[in-house]
């Protein structure tokens, strides 16, 4: 089948995602926003998709219907129109397909949702030569968390027609799954859409190597990748197509300039002085099977934590040397070539990262995910509520702080000669949701030195340094933005308070005289750590919301966002220096690792990338 010319006609894409629903019978979906955001970035990129893109997230019915009408009815005969939907799919009492929006009542879809029939009618009047509809929509997710699709939903029959192509995330008898979400703040793409994104962003879906990714190639690639991952869903394609459609191009690698020649015609030699060195080449390796934590660099090892698993990569060999199974999903503490975590029956356990063999254990039962190594000791809350300190090599108990009126909520951290942790007061547990805390406690040698309390609660996003403890304080109104409070680590006295304009998308990070964090409206913010005043005079924005805690090294700030950008900024001015493509695995409280000028980051598929910076 011939392929329609890539540069012929207008290329338009309309991306619609709905993940928030008012009706209690329609559970929230966390993938639609990231699905649309990442597709928007790829399709809009002139080197990849060259589409004119409109994206609607959680829009109302009239906005969506008008956008669909304008999208199809303004097309000319040589144009391409690509419509993408990620949302709940629901059926009416007469088994008619509808697409849910935020205000949808599942008992009354004909006048509270977008009907497939109305989209079909508009498509029939569209003059575009090529019309593609991609559906990653759910129905049975109402009954099974994380699932999408239903036996009786007939996506193909509902929308296809002459000259129209519809691709669905699964067959009618299957469910199409959302991605694995590490937590509510770090959503992942849907499995099917994630494979489409992977194929286009990497160029791997160019199966014939001609530099273009056609619709059939993209469909085949996504289907085969889902099969390789063992996903219980089989994408479907229906409709008629006169030409195969070139959806994207493969981004060309920039060619290096040949060495300049001197007057004699021979290449100029680079200086071979003691400071001369070749820039390392980027590389990547498969670690986890999906989204995972950002890598921890320890003793020339990269440790990637995936729920119940530790993937250990040897940097020199550039290969994975060990897979360590854990009994609990929480993150371990890592020091040198040893990992500490609760083993069988919750007993404290130390494992050699290179061999996977147990080194030593202790009969105390510890709480999962709250272990930390600071000041050459291991600190962890026990299941009886006490806070314990252990010798790193022998796990000999150094001291124990008995439980009083509070419960430890965070992994301990060290600052100004003290060990600090967040806690919840026992009598307030019933009034607080989730793992939040209302108290910061500083201890030394097993004794409480000071505590700082709030009438509301802290989030677990905080930064601890010898100069200040920077905490995010929630408001009584859950919809109100939080405040950031700086506390003296020696005395527990507040230094300054900053009222945030929006919710934060990551844990703040302190470096030099700056405190860096991101807002949900994509603004990157830098405060003066001494005063709490903004450092940058102009607004700085990332392409998407931050996925990771910013990484600061010297005068450089590195951010990773939902638009698949890994960006380097100048810390002093906030100037964007450069960006490269990488959709990082979401990790609100961690950053990539940097060593020897190479940045190591985990992507959304579980691969670790080594990127010379």
Coordinates of C-alpha atoms in Angstrom, one line a residue:
X1 CA 0.0 0.0 0.0
X2 CA 1.3 3.4 -1.0
X3 CA 1.9 6.0 1.7
X4 CA 0.3 9.5 1.5
X5 CA 2.8 12.3 1.2
X6 CA 3.9 13.6 4.6
X7 CA 3.9 17.2 3.6
X8 CA 0.7 17.2 1.6
X9 CA -2.2 19.1 3.1
X10 CA -2.8 20.4 6.6
X11 CA -2.0 18.0 9.5
X12 CA -4.4 18.5 12.4
X13 CA -4.7 16.6 15.7
X14 CA -7.4 17.0 18.4
X15 CA -6.5 15.3 21.7
X16 CA -9.2 15.0 24.3
X17 CA -8.6 13.5 27.8
X18 CA -10.9 13.4 30.8
X19 CA -9.6 12.0 34.1
X20 CA -11.7 13.9 36.6
X21 CA -15.3 13.0 37.1
X22 CA -18.0 14.5 39.4
X23 CA -20.2 11.5 39.6
X24 CA -19.2 9.0 42.4
X25 CA -19.7 6.0 40.0
X26 CA -17.1 7.2 37.6
X27 CA -13.7 6.7 39.3
X28 CA -10.9 9.1 38.5
X29 CA -8.4 8.1 35.8
X30 CA -4.8 9.3 36.2
X31 CA -3.5 8.5 32.7
X32 CA -5.5 10.7 30.3
X33 CA -3.7 14.0 31.2
X34 CA -0.2 12.5 30.7
X35 CA -1.4 10.6 27.6
X36 CA -2.5 13.8 25.9
X37 CA 0.4 15.9 27.2
X38 CA 3.0 13.5 25.8
X39 CA 1.2 13.0 22.5
X40 CA 0.8 16.7 22.1
X41 CA 4.6 17.2 22.5
X42 CA 5.4 14.5 19.9
X43 CA 2.8 15.4 17.3
X44 CA 3.5 19.1 17.6
X45 CA 7.3 18.7 17.2
X46 CA 8.2 19.9 13.6
X47 CA 10.9 17.2 13.4
X48 CA 8.5 14.4 14.4
X49 CA 4.8 15.0 13.8
X50 CA 4.5 18.5 12.4
X51 CA 0.8 18.6 13.4
X52 CA -1.2 21.6 14.4
X53 CA -2.4 20.3 17.8
X54 CA -5.3 21.2 20.1
X55 CA -5.5 19.5 23.5
X56 CA -8.5 19.6 25.8
X57 CA -8.1 18.2 29.4
X58 CA -11.3 17.8 31.5
X59 CA -13.2 20.1 29.3
X60 CA -17.0 20.5 29.4
X61 CA -19.5 19.1 26.9
X62 CA -20.1 22.2 24.9
X63 CA -16.4 22.9 24.5
X64 CA -15.6 19.4 23.4
X65 CA -18.6 19.2 20.9
X66 CA -17.7 22.6 19.4
X67 CA -14.0 21.6 19.1
X68 CA -14.9 18.3 17.4
X69 CA -17.2 20.1 15.0
X70 CA -14.7 22.8 14.0
X71 CA -11.9 20.2 13.8
X72 CA -13.6 18.1 11.2
X73 CA -15.8 20.6 9.3
X74 CA -12.9 23.0 8.5
X75 CA -10.8 20.3 6.8
X76 CA -9.9 20.4 3.1
X77 CA -9.6 17.5 0.8
X78 CA -5.8 17.0 1.2
X79 CA -5.8 17.3 5.0
X80 CA -5.2 14.7 7.7
X81 CA -7.3 14.8 10.8
X82 CA -6.3 12.7 13.9
X83 CA -8.8 12.5 16.8
X84 CA -7.6 10.9 20.1
X85 CA -9.7 10.2 23.2
X86 CA -8.7 9.0 26.6
X87 CA -11.5 8.7 29.1
X88 CA -14.2 6.4 30.4
X89 CA -16.4 4.8 27.7
X90 CA -20.0 4.1 28.8
X91 CA -23.0 2.5 27.3
X92 CA -26.6 3.7 27.3
X93 CA -29.5 1.5 28.0
X94 CA -29.8 0.7 24.3
X95 CA -26.1 -0.3 24.2
X96 CA -25.0 2.9 22.4
X97 CA -21.4 4.1 23.0
X98 CA -20.7 7.4 24.7
X99 CA -17.6 9.1 25.9
X100 CA -17.7 10.4 29.5
X101 CA -16.8 13.9 30.5
X102 CA -16.4 15.4 33.9
X103 CA -20.1 16.2 34.3
X104 CA -21.4 12.9 33.0
X105 CA -24.1 11.0 34.8
X106 CA -23.6 7.3 33.8
X107 CA -27.3 6.7 34.2
X108 CA -28.1 9.5 31.7
X109 CA -25.3 9.4 29.0
X110 CA -27.5 10.7 26.1
X111 CA -27.5 14.2 27.4
X112 CA -24.5 14.3 29.8
X113 CA -21.8 12.6 27.7
X114 CA -20.4 12.8 24.1
X115 CA -22.1 10.2 21.9
X116 CA -20.1 8.2 19.4
X117 CA -23.0 8.7 17.0
X118 CA -22.5 12.5 17.0
X119 CA -18.8 12.1 16.3
X120 CA -19.6 9.8 13.4
X121 CA -22.1 12.3 11.9
X122 CA -19.5 15.1 11.9
X123 CA -16.9 12.7 10.4
X124 CA -19.3 11.9 7.6
X125 CA -19.3 15.6 6.6
X126 CA -15.5 15.9 6.9
X127 CA -13.7 16.5 3.5
X128 CA -10.3 15.4 4.7
X129 CA -8.8 12.5 2.7
X130 CA -7.4 10.8 5.8
X131 CA -9.2 10.6 9.2
X132 CA -7.8 8.6 12.1
X133 CA -9.5 8.1 15.4
X134 CA -7.5 6.5 18.3
X135 CA -9.5 5.4 21.3
X136 CA -8.0 4.6 24.7
X137 CA -11.3 4.6 26.5
X138 CA -12.7 2.7 29.4
X139 CA -16.0 1.2 30.6
X140 CA -15.4 -1.7 32.9
X141 CA -13.0 0.4 34.9
X142 CA -16.1 1.3 36.9
X143 CA -15.9 -2.2 38.4
X144 CA -12.2 -3.1 38.3
X145 CA -9.7 -0.3 39.4
X146 CA -7.2 0.5 36.6
X147 CA -9.2 -1.4 33.9
X148 CA -10.6 0.0 30.7
X149 CA -12.9 -1.4 28.1
X150 CA -15.9 -3.9 28.1
X151 CA -17.2 -7.0 26.2
X152 CA -20.2 -5.2 24.8
X153 CA -18.5 -2.0 23.7
X154 CA -18.3 -2.0 19.9
X155 CA -15.8 0.7 19.2
X156 CA -15.1 -0.2 15.6
X157 CA -18.7 -0.6 14.6
X158 CA -19.6 2.7 16.4
X159 CA -17.2 4.9 14.4
X160 CA -15.7 3.5 11.3
X161 CA -17.0 4.3 7.8
X162 CA -15.7 4.7 4.3
X163 CA -12.2 6.3 4.2
X164 CA -12.1 6.3 8.0
X165 CA -9.7 4.3 10.3
X166 CA -10.3 3.6 14.0
X167 CA -7.7 2.1 16.3
X168 CA -8.7 0.9 19.7
X169 CA -6.7 -0.1 22.8
X170 CA -8.2 -3.6 22.9
X171 CA -10.6 -6.0 21.4
X172 CA -14.3 -5.8 22.5
X173 CA -13.9 -8.6 25.0
X174 CA -10.8 -7.3 26.7
X175 CA -9.9 -4.6 29.1
X176 CA -7.4 -1.9 28.2
X177 CA -5.3 -1.0 31.2
X178 CA -4.0 2.3 32.7
X179 CA -0.3 2.6 33.4
X180 CA 1.2 1.6 36.7
X181 CA 1.0 4.7 38.9
X182 CA 3.6 4.9 41.7
X183 CA 1.3 7.3 43.6
X184 CA -1.6 9.7 43.0
X185 CA 0.8 12.6 42.2
X186 CA 2.9 10.6 39.6
X187 CA 0.6 9.2 36.9
X188 CA 1.9 7.1 34.0
X189 CA 0.6 6.8 30.5
X190 CA -2.0 4.1 29.6
X191 CA -0.4 0.9 28.5
X192 CA -1.6 1.2 24.9
X193 CA -0.9 4.9 24.5
X194 CA 2.4 4.5 26.2
X195 CA 3.5 2.1 23.5
X196 CA 2.4 4.5 20.8
X197 CA 4.4 7.2 22.5
X198 CA 7.4 4.9 22.8
X199 CA 7.3 3.9 19.2
X200 CA 7.1 7.5 17.9
X201 CA 9.5 9.1 20.3
X202 CA 12.3 6.5 19.9
X203 CA 11.7 5.9 16.2
X204 CA 11.4 2.2 16.9
X205 CA 8.0 2.0 15.1
X206 CA 9.7 2.8 11.8
X207 CA 9.6 -0.9 10.9
X208 CA 10.9 -0.6 7.3
X209 CA 13.6 2.0 8.2
X210 CA 12.5 4.6 5.6
X211 CA 12.4 7.4 8.1
X212 CA 8.6 7.6 8.4
X213 CA 6.2 5.9 10.9
X214 CA 3.0 5.1 9.2
X215 CA -0.3 4.3 10.8
X216 CA 0.0 0.6 10.1
X217 CA 3.6 0.5 11.4
X218 CA 2.6 2.3 14.6
X219 CA -0.4 -0.1 15.2
X220 CA 1.8 -3.1 14.6
X221 CA 4.5 -1.9 16.8
X222 CA 2.2 -1.1 19.7
X223 CA 0.4 -4.4 19.3
X224 CA 3.7 -6.4 19.4
X225 CA 5.1 -4.4 22.4
X226 CA 1.9 -5.1 24.4
X227 CA 2.3 -8.8 23.5
X228 CA 6.0 -8.7 24.6
X229 CA 5.0 -7.1 28.0
X230 CA 2.3 -9.8 28.5
X231 CA -0.5 -7.3 28.6
X232 CA -3.9 -9.0 28.4
X233 CA -5.2 -6.7 25.6
X234 CA -5.1 -6.9 21.8
X235 CA -5.4 -3.5 20.0
X236 CA -7.7 -3.5 17.0
X237 CA -7.8 -1.5 13.7
X238 CA -10.9 -1.1 11.6
X239 CA -12.0 0.9 8.6
X240 CA -10.9 1.5 5.1
X241 CA -7.7 3.3 3.9
X242 CA -6.8 4.2 0.3
X243 CA -3.3 5.2 1.4
X244 CA -1.2 4.3 4.4
X245 CA -0.8 7.5 6.4
X246 CA 2.6 8.8 7.6
X247 CA 1.9 9.8 11.2
X248 CA 5.4 10.9 12.2
X249 CA 9.0 11.2 11.0
X250 CA 12.0 9.7 12.8
X251 CA 14.0 12.5 14.4
X252 CA 17.3 12.7 12.6
X253 CA 20.4 12.4 14.7
X254 CA 22.6 15.5 14.4
X255 CA 25.7 14.8 12.4
X256 CA 29.0 15.7 14.0
X257 CA 31.1 18.1 12.0
X258 CA 34.2 16.6 10.4
X259 CA 37.5 17.7 11.9
X260 CA 38.8 20.9 10.4
X261 CA 42.0 20.6 8.3
X262 CA 45.1 22.7 8.5
X263 CA 46.8 24.3 5.5
X264 CA 48.6 21.1 4.7
X265 CA 45.3 19.4 4.3
X266 CA 45.7 17.1 7.4
X267 CA 43.1 17.1 10.1
X268 CA 43.9 19.3 13.1
X269 CA 44.8 17.3 16.1
X270 CA 43.1 18.0 19.4
X271 CA 45.3 18.9 22.4
X272 CA 46.6 15.8 24.2
X273 CA 47.4 17.7 27.3
X274 CA 46.5 16.4 30.8
X275 CA 43.1 18.0 30.7
X276 CA 42.1 16.5 27.4
X277 CA 39.3 13.8 27.5
X278 CA 36.7 12.4 25.2
X279 CA 33.1 13.1 26.0
X280 CA 31.4 9.9 26.9
X281 CA 28.7 8.5 24.6
X282 CA 25.1 8.1 25.9
X283 CA 23.8 4.6 26.5
X284 CA 20.8 3.0 28.1
X285 CA 19.9 -0.4 29.7
X286 CA 16.6 -2.1 30.6
X287 CA 16.2 -2.2 34.4
X288 CA 12.6 -2.4 35.6
X289 CA 9.6 -3.7 33.7
X290 CA 7.8 -0.3 34.0
X291 CA 7.8 2.9 35.9
X292 CA 10.3 2.8 38.8
X293 CA 12.2 5.1 41.2
X294 CA 15.0 7.3 40.0
X295 CA 18.4 5.5 40.3
X296 CA 20.5 5.7 43.5
X297 CA 24.3 5.9 42.8
X298 CA 26.3 4.0 45.4
X299 CA 29.8 2.4 45.2
X300 CA 29.8 2.4 41.4
X301 CA 26.4 0.7 41.3
X302 CA 23.1 2.1 40.1
X303 CA 20.2 0.8 42.2
X304 CA 16.7 1.2 40.7
X305 CA 13.7 0.4 43.0
X306 CA 10.6 -1.1 41.5
X307 CA 7.8 -2.3 43.8
X308 CA 9.1 -5.5 45.6
X309 CA 12.3 -5.5 43.5
X310 CA 15.7 -3.9 43.4
X311 CA 17.6 -3.8 40.0
X312 CA 21.3 -3.4 40.4
X313 CA 23.4 -2.1 37.5
X314 CA 27.2 -2.2 37.4
X315 CA 28.4 1.1 35.9
X316 CA 31.7 -0.1 34.6
X317 CA 30.2 -3.2 32.9
X318 CA 27.1 -1.3 31.9
X319 CA 24.9 -4.4 32.7
X320 CA 22.5 -5.5 35.3
X321 CA 24.2 -7.7 37.8
X322 CA 21.5 -8.5 40.3
X323 CA 17.7 -8.7 40.8
X324 CA 16.9 -8.6 44.5
X325 CA 13.4 -9.6 45.6
X326 CA 11.8 -7.9 48.6
X327 CA 8.9 -8.8 50.8
X328 CA 7.5 -5.3 50.9
X329 CA 7.0 -2.6 48.3
X330 CA 8.6 0.4 50.1
X331 CA 11.9 1.9 49.2
X332 CA 15.0 0.6 51.0
X333 CA 18.0 2.5 52.4
X334 CA 21.2 2.1 50.4
X335 CA 24.7 2.6 51.6
X336 CA 27.9 1.5 49.9
X337 CA 27.1 -1.9 48.4
X338 CA 24.4 -2.8 51.0
X339 CA 20.6 -2.4 50.9
X340 CA 18.6 -2.3 54.1
X341 CA 14.9 -3.2 54.2
X342 CA 12.3 -5.3 56.1
X343 CA 12.7 -9.0 55.3
X344 CA 10.6 -12.0 56.3
X345 CA 8.1 -11.1 59.0
X346 CA 9.2 -7.4 58.8
X347 CA 12.6 -8.1 60.5
X348 CA 15.4 -5.7 59.7
X349 CA 17.5 -7.1 56.9
X350 CA 20.8 -6.1 55.2
X351 CA 21.6 -7.6 51.7
X352 CA 24.8 -7.4 49.6
X353 CA 23.9 -5.6 46.3
X354 CA 26.4 -7.4 44.2
X355 CA 25.7 -10.9 45.3
X356 CA 22.1 -10.6 46.5
X357 CA 23.1 -12.6 49.7
X358 CA 22.0 -11.7 53.2
X359 CA 24.7 -10.0 55.2
X360 CA 23.1 -9.6 58.6
X361 CA 19.7 -9.1 60.2
X362 CA 18.2 -7.9 63.4
X363 CA 15.2 -9.3 65.3
X364 CA 13.4 -5.9 65.5
X365 CA 10.4 -5.5 63.2
X366 CA 10.7 -2.3 61.2
X367 CA 8.2 -0.2 59.2
X368 CA 8.5 -0.4 55.4
X369 CA 9.7 2.5 53.4
X370 CA 10.9 4.7 56.3
X371 CA 14.6 3.6 56.6
X372 CA 17.4 6.1 56.1
X373 CA 21.2 6.2 56.4
X374 CA 22.5 9.5 57.8
X375 CA 25.6 10.3 59.8
X376 CA 27.0 6.8 59.4
X377 CA 24.1 5.1 61.1
X378 CA 20.9 3.4 60.0
X379 CA 17.7 5.0 61.4
X380 CA 14.3 3.4 61.2
X381 CA 11.0 3.4 63.1
X382 CA 10.0 0.0 64.5
X383 CA 6.6 -1.4 64.3
X384 CA 6.0 -0.8 68.0
X385 CA 6.4 3.0 67.3
X386 CA 9.9 3.5 68.6
X387 CA 12.7 5.1 66.6
X388 CA 15.9 3.0 66.4
X389 CA 19.5 3.7 65.4
X390 CA 21.7 0.8 64.2
X391 CA 25.4 0.3 63.4
X392 CA 25.6 0.0 59.6
X393 CA 27.9 -3.0 59.4
X394 CA 26.7 -5.1 62.4
X395 CA 23.1 -3.8 62.8
X396 CA 23.9 -3.5 66.5
X397 CA 21.3 -1.3 68.2
X398 CA 22.9 2.0 69.2
X399 CA 19.8 3.6 70.8
X400 CA 16.1 3.6 70.8
X401 CA 13.6 6.4 71.3
X402 CA 10.4 5.0 72.8
X403 CA 7.1 5.9 71.3
X404 CA 5.3 8.6 73.1
X405 CA 2.3 10.6 71.8
X406 CA 3.3 10.5 68.1
X407 CA 3.9 8.2 65.2
X408 CA 6.9 8.6 62.8
X409 CA 5.6 9.6 59.3
X410 CA 8.9 10.1 57.3
X411 CA 12.3 8.6 56.8
X412 CA 14.7 10.5 59.2
X413 CA 17.2 13.0 57.9
X414 CA 20.3 14.7 59.4
X415 CA 21.0 18.4 59.9
X416 CA 23.0 20.6 62.3
X417 CA 24.0 17.6 64.4
X418 CA 20.5 16.4 64.9
X419 CA 18.3 13.6 63.4
X420 CA 15.0 15.0 62.2
X421 CA 11.7 13.3 61.2
X422 CA 8.1 14.1 60.7
X423 CA 5.4 12.7 63.0
X424 CA 1.7 12.7 63.7
X425 CA 0.3 13.1 67.2
X426 CA -1.7 10.1 68.2
X427 CA -4.7 12.0 69.4
X428 CA -4.9 13.8 66.0
X429 CA -4.7 10.8 63.7
X430 CA -8.4 10.6 63.3
X431 CA -8.6 14.1 62.0
X432 CA -5.8 13.7 59.4
X433 CA -5.9 12.1 56.1
X434 CA -3.1 10.0 54.6
X435 CA 0.5 9.9 55.8
X436 CA 0.7 13.7 56.5
X437 CA 2.3 14.9 59.7
X438 CA 1.7 17.9 62.1
X439 CA 5.1 17.9 63.9
X440 CA 8.8 17.9 63.1
X441 CA 11.0 16.4 65.8
X442 CA 14.8 16.8 66.3
X443 CA 16.7 14.3 68.4
X444 CA 20.3 13.8 69.4
X445 CA 21.6 10.5 70.9
X446 CA 18.1 9.2 71.4
X447 CA 16.8 12.3 73.2
X448 CA 14.3 14.9 71.9
X449 CA 16.0 18.4 71.4
X450 CA 13.1 20.4 69.9
X451 CA 9.9 20.0 68.0
X452 CA 8.0 22.3 65.6
X453 CA 4.2 21.9 65.3
X454 CA 1.5 23.2 63.0
X455 CA -2.3 23.5 63.5
X456 CA -2.9 22.0 60.1
X457 CA -0.5 19.5 58.6
X458 CA 2.8 19.1 56.7
X459 CA 3.0 17.3 53.4
X460 CA 5.9 14.9 53.2
X461 CA 7.6 17.2 50.7
X462 CA 10.5 18.7 52.7
X463 CA 14.2 19.6 52.4
X464 CA 16.6 19.3 55.2
X465 CA 20.0 21.2 55.3
X466 CA 22.3 22.5 58.0
X467 CA 21.1 26.0 57.1
X468 CA 17.4 25.4 57.2
X469 CA 14.5 22.9 57.2
X470 CA 12.1 23.7 54.4
X471 CA 8.6 22.3 54.9
X472 CA 5.4 22.4 52.9
X473 CA 2.4 23.3 55.2
X474 CA -1.1 22.4 54.0
X475 CA -4.1 24.8 54.6
X476 CA -7.3 24.0 56.3
X477 CA -9.0 24.3 52.9
X478 CA -7.8 21.4 50.8
X479 CA -8.2 23.4 47.6
X480 CA -6.0 26.3 48.9
X481 CA -2.3 26.4 47.9
X482 CA 0.2 25.5 50.6
X483 CA 2.8 27.5 52.4
X484 CA 6.5 26.9 52.6
X485 CA 8.0 27.4 56.0
X486 CA 11.8 27.6 56.8
X487 CA 12.8 26.4 60.2
X488 CA 16.1 26.7 62.0
X489 CA 17.5 23.2 62.4
X490 CA 19.3 24.0 65.6
X491 CA 16.4 25.5 67.5
X492 CA 13.2 24.6 65.7
X493 CA 12.3 28.3 65.4
X494 CA 10.6 29.5 62.1
X495 CA 12.8 31.8 59.9
X496 CA 10.4 32.8 57.2
X497 CA 7.1 31.7 55.5
X498 CA 6.2 31.9 51.8
X499 CA 2.6 31.5 50.5
X500 CA 2.7 29.4 47.4
X501 CA 0.4 30.5 44.5
X502 CA -0.3 26.9 43.3
X503 CA 0.2 23.4 44.6
X504 CA 3.7 22.0 44.3
X505 CA 4.6 19.3 41.8
X506 CA 7.7 18.1 43.6
X507 CA 9.7 18.1 46.8
X508 CA 11.7 21.4 47.0
X509 CA 15.4 21.2 46.7
X510 CA 18.0 23.5 48.3
X511 CA 21.3 24.4 46.6
X512 CA 23.6 27.3 47.4
X513 CA 21.4 30.2 48.2
X514 CA 18.3 28.9 46.3
X515 CA 15.3 26.8 47.0
X516 CA 13.9 25.3 43.8
X517 CA 10.4 23.8 43.2
X518 CA 7.7 23.7 40.5
X519 CA 4.0 24.7 40.5
X520 CA 1.1 22.8 38.9
X521 CA 0.8 25.6 36.3
X522 CA 4.4 24.6 35.0
X523 CA 6.2 27.5 36.6
X524 CA 9.7 26.8 37.9
X525 CA 10.3 28.8 41.1
X526 CA 13.5 29.8 42.9
X527 CA 13.5 31.4 46.3
X528 CA 16.3 33.0 48.3
X529 CA 16.9 30.4 51.1
X530 CA 17.7 33.2 53.6
X531 CA 14.7 35.4 53.1
X532 CA 12.1 33.4 51.2
X533 CA 12.0 36.0 48.4
X534 CA 11.8 35.1 44.7
X535 CA 15.3 35.0 43.0
X536 CA 14.3 35.2 39.4
X537 CA 12.8 38.4 38.0
X538 CA 11.0 36.7 35.1
X539 CA 8.6 33.8 35.0
X540 CA 10.2 30.5 34.0
X541 CA 8.0 27.7 32.7
X542 CA 8.6 24.0 31.8
X543 CA 6.8 22.5 28.9
X544 CA 4.9 20.1 31.2
X545 CA 4.5 19.7 35.0
X546 CA 7.5 18.5 36.8
X547 CA 7.8 14.7 37.2
X548 CA 10.9 14.7 39.5
X549 CA 12.5 16.7 42.2
X550 CA 14.8 19.1 40.5
X551 CA 18.5 18.2 40.5
X552 CA 21.0 21.0 41.2
X553 CA 24.7 20.6 40.5
X554 CA 26.8 23.7 40.8
X555 CA 25.1 26.5 38.8
X556 CA 23.0 24.1 36.8
X557 CA 19.4 23.0 37.5
X558 CA 18.0 19.9 35.8
X559 CA 14.3 19.3 35.4
X560 CA 12.2 16.5 33.9
X561 CA 8.6 17.2 32.9
X562 CA 5.5 15.5 31.5
X563 CA 6.2 16.8 28.0
X564 CA 9.2 14.5 27.8
X565 CA 11.8 17.2 28.3
X566 CA 14.9 16.9 30.3
X567 CA 16.0 20.5 30.6
X568 CA 19.1 22.2 32.0
X569 CA 18.7 25.7 33.5
X570 CA 21.1 28.3 34.8
X571 CA 20.5 28.6 38.5
X572 CA 21.6 32.2 38.8
X573 CA 19.4 33.6 36.1
X574 CA 16.8 30.9 35.4
X575 CA 17.8 30.9 31.7
X576 CA 17.0 27.7 29.8
X577 CA 20.2 26.3 28.4
X578 CA 19.1 23.2 26.5
X579 CA 16.6 20.3 26.5
X580 CA 16.6 16.8 25.2
X581 CA 13.9 14.1 24.9
X582 CA 13.3 11.9 27.9
X583 CA 10.0 10.9 29.6
X584 CA 11.2 10.2 33.1
X585 CA 9.6 7.8 35.4
X586 CA 7.6 9.9 37.9
X587 CA 9.3 10.3 41.2
X588 CA 8.1 13.2 43.3
X589 CA 10.7 12.9 46.0
X590 CA 13.8 11.9 44.1
X591 CA 16.1 13.3 41.4
X592 CA 18.3 11.6 38.7
X593 CA 21.8 10.7 39.8
X594 CA 24.9 12.6 38.4
X595 CA 28.4 11.4 38.4
X596 CA 31.5 12.3 36.4
X597 CA 29.5 14.6 34.1
X598 CA 27.0 11.8 33.3
X599 CA 23.3 12.0 34.4
X600 CA 21.5 8.7 35.1
X601 CA 17.7 8.7 34.8
X602 CA 15.0 6.1 34.8
X603 CA 12.4 6.5 32.0
X604 CA 8.7 5.6 32.1
X605 CA 9.3 2.2 30.6
X606 CA 11.9 1.2 33.3
X607 CA 15.0 1.8 31.2
X608 CA 18.0 3.7 32.7
X609 CA 19.6 6.3 30.5
X610 CA 23.2 7.5 30.8
X611 CA 23.3 11.1 29.4
X612 CA 26.5 13.1 29.2
X613 CA 25.8 16.6 30.5

